[in-house]
Amino acid sequence: MSATDWESNEELQYFREYLRIPSVHPNPNYEPCVEFLRRQAKQLKLPIQVYYPANEQNPVVVLTWKGLQPELPSVLLNSHMDVVPVFPENWIHPPFGAEIDEEGRIFARGTQDMKCVGMQYLAAIRALRKSGAQFKRTIHISFVADEEMGGRLAMRPFVDSKEFRALNVGFGLDEGIASPTSEIPVFYAERTVRDVFFKISGTAGHGSLLLPDTAGEKFSYILGKIMAFRKVQCERLANSPELSIGDVTTINLTRLVGGVQSNVVPPLLTAFFDCRLALDIEIHEFDAHLHKWADEAGGGIEVEYEQKRGHIPPTATDETNPFWVAFKGATDHLGLEIKLQVFPGGTDARYLRKAGIPALGFSPMSHTPVLLHDHDEFLHAETYLKGVQIYQKIIANVASV
Ligand code: ZN
């Protein structure tokens, strides 16, 4: 395709129009997205519902294509409408301009994360409807707010609502990540977030003395244990080419709070750690280690959690999950190279999995540098359009299970 073809392509025009809506944190205004999606629904002749599971600022928009057997569990195609902040001075193109350069690269916040996927779902459905296709299962296409802030104001309460239960979702698709190679990751699980902090009490006093049991000594012991654990994970990752970051446990000291002045030994130090536990770790054993280290450090230490998510079972990727079989059948048919992975961060798919709904994270962006949350986020027009074709096959397969 040439530059004029990219400019005149109907699907690229819709994608770029959606990208130009600055639904950006903090405090995104989603109303222009909702209005845009209402026009899409009208164009597609599909019913649309807008829910507000937490408050009036955070909508969940659902378009529905009813299946021939609507009593069967449905398929949910999910994407989020919000995008992360930008630093325009670091961009070579305006971050909400959706400009196409001479190579065909479309620049905008959200081209990868994840306005692309939301529009590719609709483009695929537009093509399928034009072809006269009809499927067994009902398809819901959802566009949610607040994913980038953790989904507390949209996906999380939505999944718990009676409106969501009425959708009778049996399988969900959500976001993946771009891939610089030909291999596209498919995410079937996420690590378990455990944000822990240690409130370390110790002997306070003058900085000129050698007091026993100071908070600093206790902190040093705990930090030593945690860094030793961390080093093992670093080595595993470095020495095992088959492992990705999502396959190992990460732990990082993120905040250290305490003290009043330089010559006073403080009575309290608080140390915060970001922990993301891989699937091979028993959560209760990990917690027990943290408590053991706190005891060994000399006591007077409280172990608390800022975030303490429980284990969420991964989505099955074998013949016990017919939706996986259908998904894999589509990617095999298209000759795509896929690689099963554990998502390194968090996505809204975890709320589906938590509710017992199998869900896969997938964004068809091969040969694309990973630029989510980065400056100059872009997606090539041809990659976008190829993704539309990929979704046509995937949607056809999973809606026919
Ligand atoms: Zn995202």
mmCIF file of N, CA and C in Angstrom, residues 233-356:
data_model
loop_
_atom_site.group_PDB
_atom_site.id
_atom_site.type_symbol
_atom_site.label_atom_id
_atom_site.label_comp_id
_atom_site.label_asym_id
_atom_site.label_seq_id
_atom_site.Cartn_x
_atom_site.Cartn_y
_atom_site.Cartn_z
ATOM 1 N N GLN A 233 16.937 -15.036 41.462
ATOM 2 C CA GLN A 233 15.998 -14.832 40.347
ATOM 3 C C GLN A 233 16.708 -14.197 39.146
ATOM 4 N N CYS A 234 17.605 -13.254 39.418
ATOM 5 C CA CYS A 234 18.382 -12.623 38.330
ATOM 6 C C CYS A 234 19.191 -13.673 37.590
ATOM 7 N N GLU A 235 19.813 -14.576 38.345
ATOM 8 C CA GLU A 235 20.667 -15.606 37.733
ATOM 9 C C GLU A 235 19.838 -16.595 36.918
ATOM 10 N N ARG A 236 18.685 -16.972 37.467
ATOM 11 C CA ARG A 236 17.799 -17.882 36.723
ATOM 12 C C ARG A 236 17.430 -17.279 35.373
ATOM 13 N N LEU A 237 17.067 -15.996 35.404
ATOM 14 C CA LEU A 237 16.645 -15.329 34.177
ATOM 15 C C LEU A 237 17.811 -15.224 33.191
ATOM 16 N N ALA A 238 18.998 -14.888 33.731
ATOM 17 C CA ALA A 238 20.163 -14.706 32.858
ATOM 18 C C ALA A 238 20.619 -16.030 32.245
ATOM 19 N N ASN A 239 20.459 -17.131 32.994
ATOM 20 C CA ASN A 239 21.007 -18.409 32.537
ATOM 21 C C ASN A 239 20.004 -19.294 31.797
ATOM 22 N N SER A 240 18.762 -18.860 31.704
ATOM 23 C CA SER A 240 17.747 -19.704 31.063
ATOM 24 C C SER A 240 17.078 -18.927 29.941
ATOM 25 N N PRO A 241 17.573 -19.104 28.708
ATOM 26 C CA PRO A 241 17.030 -18.317 27.588
ATOM 27 C C PRO A 241 15.536 -18.541 27.374
ATOM 28 N N GLU A 242 15.014 -19.686 27.855
ATOM 29 C CA GLU A 242 13.592 -19.959 27.626
ATOM 30 C C GLU A 242 12.696 -19.163 28.584
ATOM 31 N N LEU A 243 13.294 -18.560 29.620
ATOM 32 C CA LEU A 243 12.487 -17.824 30.590
ATOM 33 C C LEU A 243 12.341 -16.359 30.182
ATOM 34 N N SER A 244 11.142 -15.808 30.441
ATOM 35 C CA SER A 244 10.907 -14.373 30.281
ATOM 36 C C SER A 244 10.760 -13.782 31.674
ATOM 37 N N ILE A 245 10.704 -12.461 31.727
ATOM 38 C CA ILE A 245 10.616 -11.791 33.025
ATOM 39 C C ILE A 245 9.371 -12.248 33.805
ATOM 40 N N GLY A 246 8.281 -12.565 33.091
ATOM 41 C CA GLY A 246 7.063 -13.019 33.763
ATOM 42 C C GLY A 246 7.196 -14.393 34.409
ATOM 43 N N ASP A 247 8.265 -15.128 34.057
ATOM 44 C CA ASP A 247 8.451 -16.478 34.599
ATOM 45 C C ASP A 247 9.239 -16.499 35.899
ATOM 46 N N VAL A 248 9.825 -15.379 36.277
ATOM 47 C CA VAL A 248 10.586 -15.336 37.523
ATOM 48 C C VAL A 248 9.925 -14.350 38.482
ATOM 49 N N THR A 249 10.320 -14.446 39.754
ATOM 50 C CA THR A 249 9.795 -13.529 40.753
ATOM 51 C C THR A 249 10.677 -12.288 40.795
ATOM 52 N N THR A 250 10.040 -11.120 40.749
ATOM 53 C CA THR A 250 10.814 -9.881 40.874
ATOM 54 C C THR A 250 10.535 -9.265 42.231
ATOM 55 N N ILE A 251 11.576 -8.675 42.808
ATOM 56 C CA ILE A 251 11.423 -8.006 44.100
ATOM 57 C C ILE A 251 12.374 -6.816 44.107
ATOM 58 N N ASN A 252 11.839 -5.656 44.425
ATOM 59 C CA ASN A 252 12.637 -4.431 44.382
ATOM 60 C C ASN A 252 12.316 -3.528 45.562
ATOM 61 N N LEU A 253 13.367 -2.989 46.169
ATOM 62 C CA LEU A 253 13.190 -1.960 47.195
ATOM 63 C C LEU A 253 12.731 -0.688 46.484
ATOM 64 N N THR A 254 11.563 -0.188 46.858
ATOM 65 C CA THR A 254 11.011 0.964 46.136
ATOM 66 C C THR A 254 10.938 2.232 46.976
ATOM 67 N N ARG A 255 10.794 2.084 48.291
ATOM 68 C CA ARG A 255 10.719 3.284 49.134
ATOM 69 C C ARG A 255 11.312 2.969 50.492
ATOM 70 N N LEU A 256 11.925 3.983 51.071
ATOM 71 C CA LEU A 256 12.510 3.851 52.404
ATOM 72 C C LEU A 256 12.158 5.121 53.158
ATOM 73 N N VAL A 257 11.458 4.971 54.264
ATOM 74 C CA VAL A 257 10.945 6.142 54.976
ATOM 75 C C VAL A 257 11.402 6.075 56.424
ATOM 76 N N GLY A 258 11.851 7.225 56.969
ATOM 77 C CA GLY A 258 12.164 7.241 58.395
ATOM 78 C C GLY A 258 13.246 8.241 58.742
ATOM 79 N N GLY A 259 13.485 8.355 60.028
ATOM 80 C CA GLY A 259 14.536 9.251 60.501
ATOM 81 C C GLY A 259 14.058 10.670 60.687
ATOM 82 N N VAL A 260 14.749 11.376 61.601
ATOM 83 C CA VAL A 260 14.412 12.784 61.832
ATOM 84 C C VAL A 260 15.597 13.698 61.509
ATOM 85 N N GLN A 261 16.780 13.319 61.964
ATOM 86 C CA GLN A 261 17.965 14.098 61.594
ATOM 87 C C GLN A 261 19.191 13.201 61.669
ATOM 88 N N SER A 262 20.294 13.697 61.088
ATOM 89 C CA SER A 262 21.435 12.824 60.818
ATOM 90 C C SER A 262 22.123 12.294 62.071
ATOM 91 N N ASN A 263 22.015 12.967 63.226
ATOM 92 C CA ASN A 263 22.721 12.476 64.412
ATOM 93 C C ASN A 263 21.791 11.793 65.412
ATOM 94 N N VAL A 264 20.589 11.416 64.931
ATOM 95 C CA VAL A 264 19.647 10.714 65.805
ATOM 96 C C VAL A 264 19.335 9.350 65.208
ATOM 97 N N VAL A 265 19.558 8.287 65.995
ATOM 98 C CA VAL A 265 19.182 6.935 65.561
ATOM 99 C C VAL A 265 17.662 6.840 65.668
ATOM 100 N N PRO A 266 16.977 6.528 64.549
ATOM 101 C CA PRO A 266 15.512 6.630 64.555
ATOM 102 C C PRO A 266 14.843 5.437 65.242
ATOM 103 N N PRO A 267 13.680 5.665 65.845
ATOM 104 C CA PRO A 267 12.929 4.553 66.451
ATOM 105 C C PRO A 267 12.219 3.701 65.408
ATOM 106 N N LEU A 268 12.076 4.222 64.183
ATOM 107 C CA LEU A 268 11.292 3.489 63.179
ATOM 108 C C LEU A 268 11.819 3.760 61.771
ATOM 109 N N LEU A 269 12.002 2.694 61.025
ATOM 110 C CA LEU A 269 12.277 2.796 59.585
ATOM 111 C C LEU A 269 11.236 1.939 58.874
ATOM 112 N N THR A 270 10.730 2.435 57.754
ATOM 113 C CA THR A 270 9.773 1.634 56.987
ATOM 114 C C THR A 270 10.337 1.415 55.586
ATOM 115 N N ALA A 271 10.395 0.150 55.199
ATOM 116 C CA ALA A 271 10.961 -0.208 53.887
ATOM 117 C C ALA A 271 9.893 -0.902 53.043
ATOM 118 N N PHE A 272 9.726 -0.393 51.831
ATOM 119 C CA PHE A 272 8.689 -0.899 50.921
ATOM 120 C C PHE A 272 9.330 -1.692 49.783
ATOM 121 N N PHE A 273 8.726 -2.817 49.457
ATOM 122 C CA PHE A 273 9.221 -3.658 48.361
ATOM 123 C C PHE A 273 8.077 -3.999 47.404
ATOM 124 N N ASP A 274 8.356 -3.846 46.108
ATOM 125 C CA ASP A 274 7.436 -4.285 45.053
ATOM 126 C C ASP A 274 7.789 -5.743 44.748
ATOM 127 N N CYS A 275 6.848 -6.642 45.011
ATOM 128 C CA CYS A 275 7.090 -8.073 44.755
ATOM 129 C C CYS A 275 6.062 -8.579 43.743
ATOM 130 N N ARG A 276 6.518 -9.312 42.758
ATOM 131 C CA ARG A 276 5.620 -9.966 41.795
ATOM 132 C C ARG A 276 6.023 -11.431 41.715
ATOM 133 N N LEU A 277 5.140 -12.263 42.196
ATOM 134 C CA LEU A 277 5.496 -13.672 42.381
ATOM 135 C C LEU A 277 5.161 -14.496 41.152
ATOM 136 N N ALA A 278 6.146 -15.241 40.685
ATOM 137 C CA ALA A 278 5.957 -16.114 39.530
ATOM 138 C C ALA A 278 5.052 -17.286 39.893
ATOM 139 N N LEU A 279 4.599 -18.001 38.867
ATOM 140 C CA LEU A 279 3.661 -19.102 39.093
ATOM 141 C C LEU A 279 4.302 -20.253 39.859
ATOM 142 N N ASP A 280 5.649 -20.337 39.877
ATOM 143 C CA ASP A 280 6.320 -21.460 40.548
ATOM 144 C C ASP A 280 6.539 -21.209 42.045
ATOM 145 N N ILE A 281 6.013 -20.117 42.570
ATOM 146 C CA ILE A 281 6.220 -19.805 43.992
ATOM 147 C C ILE A 281 4.924 -20.060 44.763
ATOM 148 N N GLU A 282 5.059 -20.742 45.890
ATOM 149 C CA GLU A 282 3.906 -20.912 46.775
ATOM 150 C C GLU A 282 3.767 -19.619 47.587
ATOM 151 N N ILE A 283 2.632 -18.975 47.454
ATOM 152 C CA ILE A 283 2.482 -17.643 48.064
ATOM 153 C C ILE A 283 2.635 -17.699 49.579
ATOM 154 N N HIS A 284 2.033 -18.712 50.201
ATOM 155 C CA HIS A 284 2.109 -18.764 51.673
ATOM 156 C C HIS A 284 3.546 -19.020 52.134
ATOM 157 N N GLU A 285 4.309 -19.754 51.314
ATOM 158 C CA GLU A 285 5.721 -19.974 51.669
ATOM 159 C C GLU A 285 6.510 -18.677 51.568
ATOM 160 N N PHE A 286 6.211 -17.900 50.540
ATOM 161 C CA PHE A 286 6.891 -16.612 50.364
ATOM 162 C C PHE A 286 6.586 -15.710 51.565
ATOM 163 N N ASP A 287 5.309 -15.639 51.923
ATOM 164 C CA ASP A 287 4.913 -14.823 53.090
ATOM 165 C C ASP A 287 5.613 -15.314 54.355
ATOM 166 N N ALA A 288 5.695 -16.641 54.494
ATOM 167 C CA ALA A 288 6.332 -17.206 55.688
ATOM 168 C C ALA A 288 7.808 -16.806 55.755
ATOM 169 N N HIS A 289 8.472 -16.774 54.591
ATOM 170 C CA HIS A 289 9.873 -16.328 54.543
ATOM 171 C C HIS A 289 10.008 -14.899 55.047
ATOM 172 N N LEU A 290 9.109 -14.033 54.571
ATOM 173 C CA LEU A 290 9.193 -12.618 54.970
ATOM 174 C C LEU A 290 9.079 -12.501 56.488
ATOM 175 N N HIS A 291 8.140 -13.249 57.064
ATOM 176 C CA HIS A 291 7.953 -13.196 58.520
ATOM 177 C C HIS A 291 9.150 -13.789 59.261
ATOM 178 N N LYS A 292 9.704 -14.860 58.702
ATOM 179 C CA LYS A 292 10.865 -15.503 59.330
ATOM 180 C C LYS A 292 12.037 -14.527 59.360
ATOM 181 N N TRP A 293 12.277 -13.851 58.233
ATOM 182 C CA TRP A 293 13.396 -12.904 58.177
ATOM 183 C C TRP A 293 13.174 -11.759 59.165
ATOM 184 N N ALA A 294 11.919 -11.332 59.310
ATOM 185 C CA ALA A 294 11.614 -10.250 60.254
ATOM 186 C C ALA A 294 11.906 -10.703 61.687
ATOM 187 N N ASP A 295 11.574 -11.973 61.989
ATOM 188 C CA ASP A 295 11.855 -12.501 63.337
ATOM 189 C C ASP A 295 13.361 -12.611 63.571
ATOM 190 N N GLU A 296 14.057 -13.177 62.571
ATOM 191 C CA GLU A 296 15.503 -13.365 62.700
ATOM 192 C C GLU A 296 16.231 -12.022 62.855
ATOM 193 N N ALA A 297 15.642 -10.975 62.264
ATOM 194 C CA ALA A 297 16.291 -9.657 62.306
ATOM 195 C C ALA A 297 16.280 -9.060 63.709
ATOM 196 N N GLY A 298 15.517 -9.654 64.615
ATOM 197 C CA GLY A 298 15.541 -9.167 65.988
ATOM 198 C C GLY A 298 14.189 -8.764 66.551
ATOM 199 N N GLY A 299 13.144 -8.996 65.801
ATOM 200 C CA GLY A 299 11.801 -8.683 66.300
ATOM 201 C C GLY A 299 11.508 -7.196 66.274
ATOM 202 N N GLY A 300 10.332 -6.855 66.765
ATOM 203 C CA GLY A 300 9.900 -5.462 66.732
ATOM 204 C C GLY A 300 9.608 -4.990 65.313
ATOM 205 N N ILE A 301 9.288 -5.939 64.438
ATOM 206 C CA ILE A 301 9.070 -5.610 63.023
ATOM 207 C C ILE A 301 7.681 -6.083 62.606
ATOM 208 N N GLU A 302 6.934 -5.174 62.037
ATOM 209 C CA GLU A 302 5.622 -5.561 61.511
ATOM 210 C C GLU A 302 5.727 -5.733 60.001
ATOM 211 N N VAL A 303 5.174 -6.839 59.526
ATOM 212 C CA VAL A 303 5.149 -7.094 58.083
ATOM 213 C C VAL A 303 3.730 -6.794 57.601
ATOM 214 N N GLU A 304 3.617 -5.801 56.712
ATOM 215 C CA GLU A 304 2.285 -5.437 56.216
ATOM 216 C C GLU A 304 2.303 -5.353 54.689
ATOM 217 N N TYR A 305 1.096 -5.271 54.120
ATOM 218 C CA TYR A 305 0.993 -5.299 52.658
ATOM 219 C C TYR A 305 0.222 -4.090 52.154
ATOM 220 N N GLU A 306 0.779 -3.430 51.147
ATOM 221 C CA GLU A 306 0.019 -2.378 50.449
ATOM 222 C C GLU A 306 -0.932 -3.017 49.461
ATOM 223 N N GLN A 307 -0.443 -4.046 48.790
ATOM 224 C CA GLN A 307 -1.275 -4.825 47.880
ATOM 225 C C GLN A 307 -0.997 -6.274 48.179
ATOM 226 N N LYS A 308 -2.074 -7.030 48.357
ATOM 227 C CA LYS A 308 -1.897 -8.441 48.678
ATOM 228 C C LYS A 308 -2.888 -9.228 47.850
ATOM 229 N N ARG A 309 -2.550 -9.425 46.586
ATOM 230 C CA ARG A 309 -3.464 -10.169 45.725
ATOM 231 C C ARG A 309 -3.279 -11.654 45.943
ATOM 232 N N GLY A 310 -4.358 -12.359 45.823
ATOM 233 C CA GLY A 310 -4.288 -13.810 45.970
ATOM 234 C C GLY A 310 -3.928 -14.463 44.647
ATOM 235 N N HIS A 311 -3.671 -15.741 44.716
ATOM 236 C CA HIS A 311 -3.331 -16.498 43.514
ATOM 237 C C HIS A 311 -4.547 -16.591 42.594
ATOM 238 N N ILE A 312 -4.333 -16.333 41.322
ATOM 239 C CA ILE A 312 -5.390 -16.506 40.322
ATOM 240 C C ILE A 312 -4.932 -17.611 39.376
ATOM 241 N N PRO A 313 -5.727 -18.675 39.265
ATOM 242 C CA PRO A 313 -5.284 -19.791 38.413
ATOM 243 C C PRO A 313 -5.097 -19.337 36.962
ATOM 244 N N PRO A 314 -4.048 -19.816 36.301
ATOM 245 C CA PRO A 314 -3.834 -19.474 34.892
ATOM 246 C C PRO A 314 -4.930 -20.063 34.004
ATOM 247 N N THR A 315 -5.065 -19.500 32.830
ATOM 248 C CA THR A 315 -5.990 -20.043 31.838
ATOM 249 C C THR A 315 -5.370 -21.299 31.227
ATOM 250 N N ALA A 316 -6.157 -22.346 31.137
ATOM 251 C CA ALA A 316 -5.645 -23.617 30.593
ATOM 252 C C ALA A 316 -5.308 -23.457 29.115
ATOM 253 N N THR A 317 -4.143 -23.970 28.734
ATOM 254 C CA THR A 317 -3.744 -23.922 27.320
ATOM 255 C C THR A 317 -3.488 -25.344 26.840
ATOM 256 N N ASP A 318 -4.535 -26.160 26.977
ATOM 257 C CA ASP A 318 -4.481 -27.530 26.464
ATOM 258 C C ASP A 318 -5.884 -27.905 25.991
ATOM 259 N N GLU A 319 -6.072 -29.176 25.670
ATOM 260 C CA GLU A 319 -7.351 -29.569 25.048
ATOM 261 C C GLU A 319 -8.537 -29.506 26.016
ATOM 262 N N THR A 320 -8.266 -29.248 27.319
ATOM 263 C CA THR A 320 -9.388 -29.089 28.246
ATOM 264 C C THR A 320 -10.095 -27.743 28.048
ATOM 265 N N ASN A 321 -9.455 -26.836 27.341
ATOM 266 C CA ASN A 321 -10.046 -25.503 27.117
ATOM 267 C C ASN A 321 -10.356 -25.348 25.626
ATOM 268 N N PRO A 322 -11.629 -25.547 25.248
ATOM 269 C CA PRO A 322 -11.963 -25.517 23.809
ATOM 270 C C PRO A 322 -11.701 -24.145 23.175
ATOM 271 N N PHE A 323 -11.736 -23.089 23.981
ATOM 272 C CA PHE A 323 -11.464 -21.760 23.413
ATOM 273 C C PHE A 323 -9.984 -21.620 23.062
ATOM 274 N N TRP A 324 -9.114 -22.214 23.902
ATOM 275 C CA TRP A 324 -7.697 -22.234 23.560
ATOM 276 C C TRP A 324 -7.475 -23.008 22.260
ATOM 277 N N VAL A 325 -8.125 -24.156 22.144
ATOM 278 C CA VAL A 325 -7.985 -24.980 20.942
ATOM 279 C C VAL A 325 -8.421 -24.171 19.710
ATOM 280 N N ALA A 326 -9.524 -23.421 19.862
ATOM 281 C CA ALA A 326 -10.021 -22.614 18.735
ATOM 282 C C ALA A 326 -9.064 -21.464 18.408
ATOM 283 N N PHE A 327 -8.532 -20.839 19.449
ATOM 284 C CA PHE A 327 -7.582 -19.735 19.261
ATOM 285 C C PHE A 327 -6.330 -20.239 18.545
ATOM 286 N N LYS A 328 -5.793 -21.340 19.052
ATOM 287 C CA LYS A 328 -4.569 -21.922 18.493
ATOM 288 C C LYS A 328 -4.821 -22.394 17.060
ATOM 289 N N GLY A 329 -6.014 -22.919 16.828
ATOM 290 C CA GLY A 329 -6.374 -23.345 15.467
ATOM 291 C C GLY A 329 -6.294 -22.167 14.502
ATOM 292 N N ALA A 330 -6.728 -20.993 14.969
ATOM 293 C CA ALA A 330 -6.700 -19.798 14.111
ATOM 294 C C ALA A 330 -5.268 -19.353 13.849
ATOM 295 N N THR A 331 -4.447 -19.291 14.901
ATOM 296 C CA THR A 331 -3.077 -18.800 14.693
ATOM 297 C C THR A 331 -2.266 -19.809 13.868
ATOM 298 N N ASP A 332 -2.536 -21.100 14.062
ATOM 299 C CA ASP A 332 -1.862 -22.113 13.237
ATOM 300 C C ASP A 332 -2.268 -21.964 11.768
ATOM 301 N N HIS A 333 -3.563 -21.799 11.562
ATOM 302 C CA HIS A 333 -4.090 -21.657 10.199
ATOM 303 C C HIS A 333 -3.423 -20.476 9.483
ATOM 304 N N LEU A 334 -3.179 -19.400 10.250
ATOM 305 C CA LEU A 334 -2.587 -18.193 9.666
ATOM 306 C C LEU A 334 -1.058 -18.278 9.608
ATOM 307 N N GLY A 335 -0.490 -19.350 10.144
ATOM 308 C CA GLY A 335 0.964 -19.514 10.127
ATOM 309 C C GLY A 335 1.680 -18.565 11.069
ATOM 310 N N LEU A 336 1.002 -18.157 12.156
ATOM 311 C CA LEU A 336 1.640 -17.234 13.101
ATOM 312 C C LEU A 336 2.477 -18.007 14.104
ATOM 313 N N GLU A 337 3.612 -17.409 14.463
ATOM 314 C CA GLU A 337 4.420 -17.987 15.542
ATOM 315 C C GLU A 337 3.957 -17.345 16.839
ATOM 316 N N ILE A 338 3.492 -18.154 17.771
ATOM 317 C CA ILE A 338 3.086 -17.594 19.062
ATOM 318 C C ILE A 338 3.896 -18.241 20.176
ATOM 319 N N LYS A 339 4.010 -17.511 21.281
ATOM 320 C CA LYS A 339 4.740 -18.043 22.431
ATOM 321 C C LYS A 339 3.929 -17.763 23.695
ATOM 322 N N LEU A 340 3.612 -18.837 24.421
ATOM 323 C CA LEU A 340 2.859 -18.665 25.666
ATOM 324 C C LEU A 340 3.730 -18.014 26.725
ATOM 325 N N GLN A 341 3.189 -17.002 27.385
ATOM 326 C CA GLN A 341 3.958 -16.283 28.398
ATOM 327 C C GLN A 341 3.063 -15.850 29.562
ATOM 328 N N VAL A 342 3.734 -15.555 30.663
ATOM 329 C CA VAL A 342 3.064 -14.964 31.825
ATOM 330 C C VAL A 342 3.269 -13.456 31.730
ATOM 331 N N PHE A 343 2.183 -12.701 31.864
ATOM 332 C CA PHE A 343 2.282 -11.245 31.699
ATOM 333 C C PHE A 343 3.130 -10.662 32.834
ATOM 334 N N PRO A 344 4.137 -9.830 32.483
ATOM 335 C CA PRO A 344 5.017 -9.298 33.537
ATOM 336 C C PRO A 344 4.344 -8.262 34.430
ATOM 337 N N GLY A 345 3.374 -7.519 33.900
ATOM 338 C CA GLY A 345 2.670 -6.516 34.702
ATOM 339 C C GLY A 345 1.266 -6.993 35.001
ATOM 340 N N GLY A 346 0.328 -6.072 35.082
ATOM 341 C CA GLY A 346 -1.058 -6.449 35.354
ATOM 342 C C GLY A 346 -1.975 -5.940 34.258
ATOM 343 N N THR A 347 -2.986 -6.722 33.903
ATOM 344 C CA THR A 347 -4.006 -6.262 32.951
ATOM 345 C C THR A 347 -5.391 -6.606 33.519
ATOM 346 N N ASP A 348 -6.416 -6.091 32.856
ATOM 347 C CA ASP A 348 -7.784 -6.375 33.294
ATOM 348 C C ASP A 348 -8.166 -7.847 33.127
ATOM 349 N N ALA A 349 -7.385 -8.603 32.354
ATOM 350 C CA ALA A 349 -7.692 -10.026 32.168
ATOM 351 C C ALA A 349 -7.709 -10.768 33.496
ATOM 352 N N ARG A 350 -6.968 -10.252 34.493
ATOM 353 C CA ARG A 350 -6.921 -10.975 35.766
ATOM 354 C C ARG A 350 -8.290 -11.017 36.439
ATOM 355 N N TYR A 351 -9.110 -9.966 36.210
ATOM 356 C CA TYR A 351 -10.441 -9.971 36.828
ATOM 357 C C TYR A 351 -11.336 -11.028 36.186
ATOM 358 N N LEU A 352 -11.139 -11.257 34.903
ATOM 359 C CA LEU A 352 -11.896 -12.330 34.240
ATOM 360 C C LEU A 352 -11.446 -13.681 34.784
ATOM 361 N N ARG A 353 -10.120 -13.889 34.837
ATOM 362 C CA ARG A 353 -9.608 -15.177 35.328
ATOM 363 C C ARG A 353 -10.039 -15.413 36.771
ATOM 364 N N LYS A 354 -10.038 -14.326 37.552
ATOM 365 C CA LYS A 354 -10.442 -14.451 38.952
ATOM 366 C C LYS A 354 -11.899 -14.912 39.065
ATOM 367 N N ALA A 355 -12.707 -14.475 38.094
ATOM 368 C CA ALA A 355 -14.110 -14.883 38.085
ATOM 369 C C ALA A 355 -14.292 -16.261 37.449
ATOM 370 N N GLY A 356 -13.164 -16.926 37.136
ATOM 371 C CA GLY A 356 -13.243 -18.282 36.580
ATOM 372 C C GLY A 356 -13.421 -18.313 35.071
#
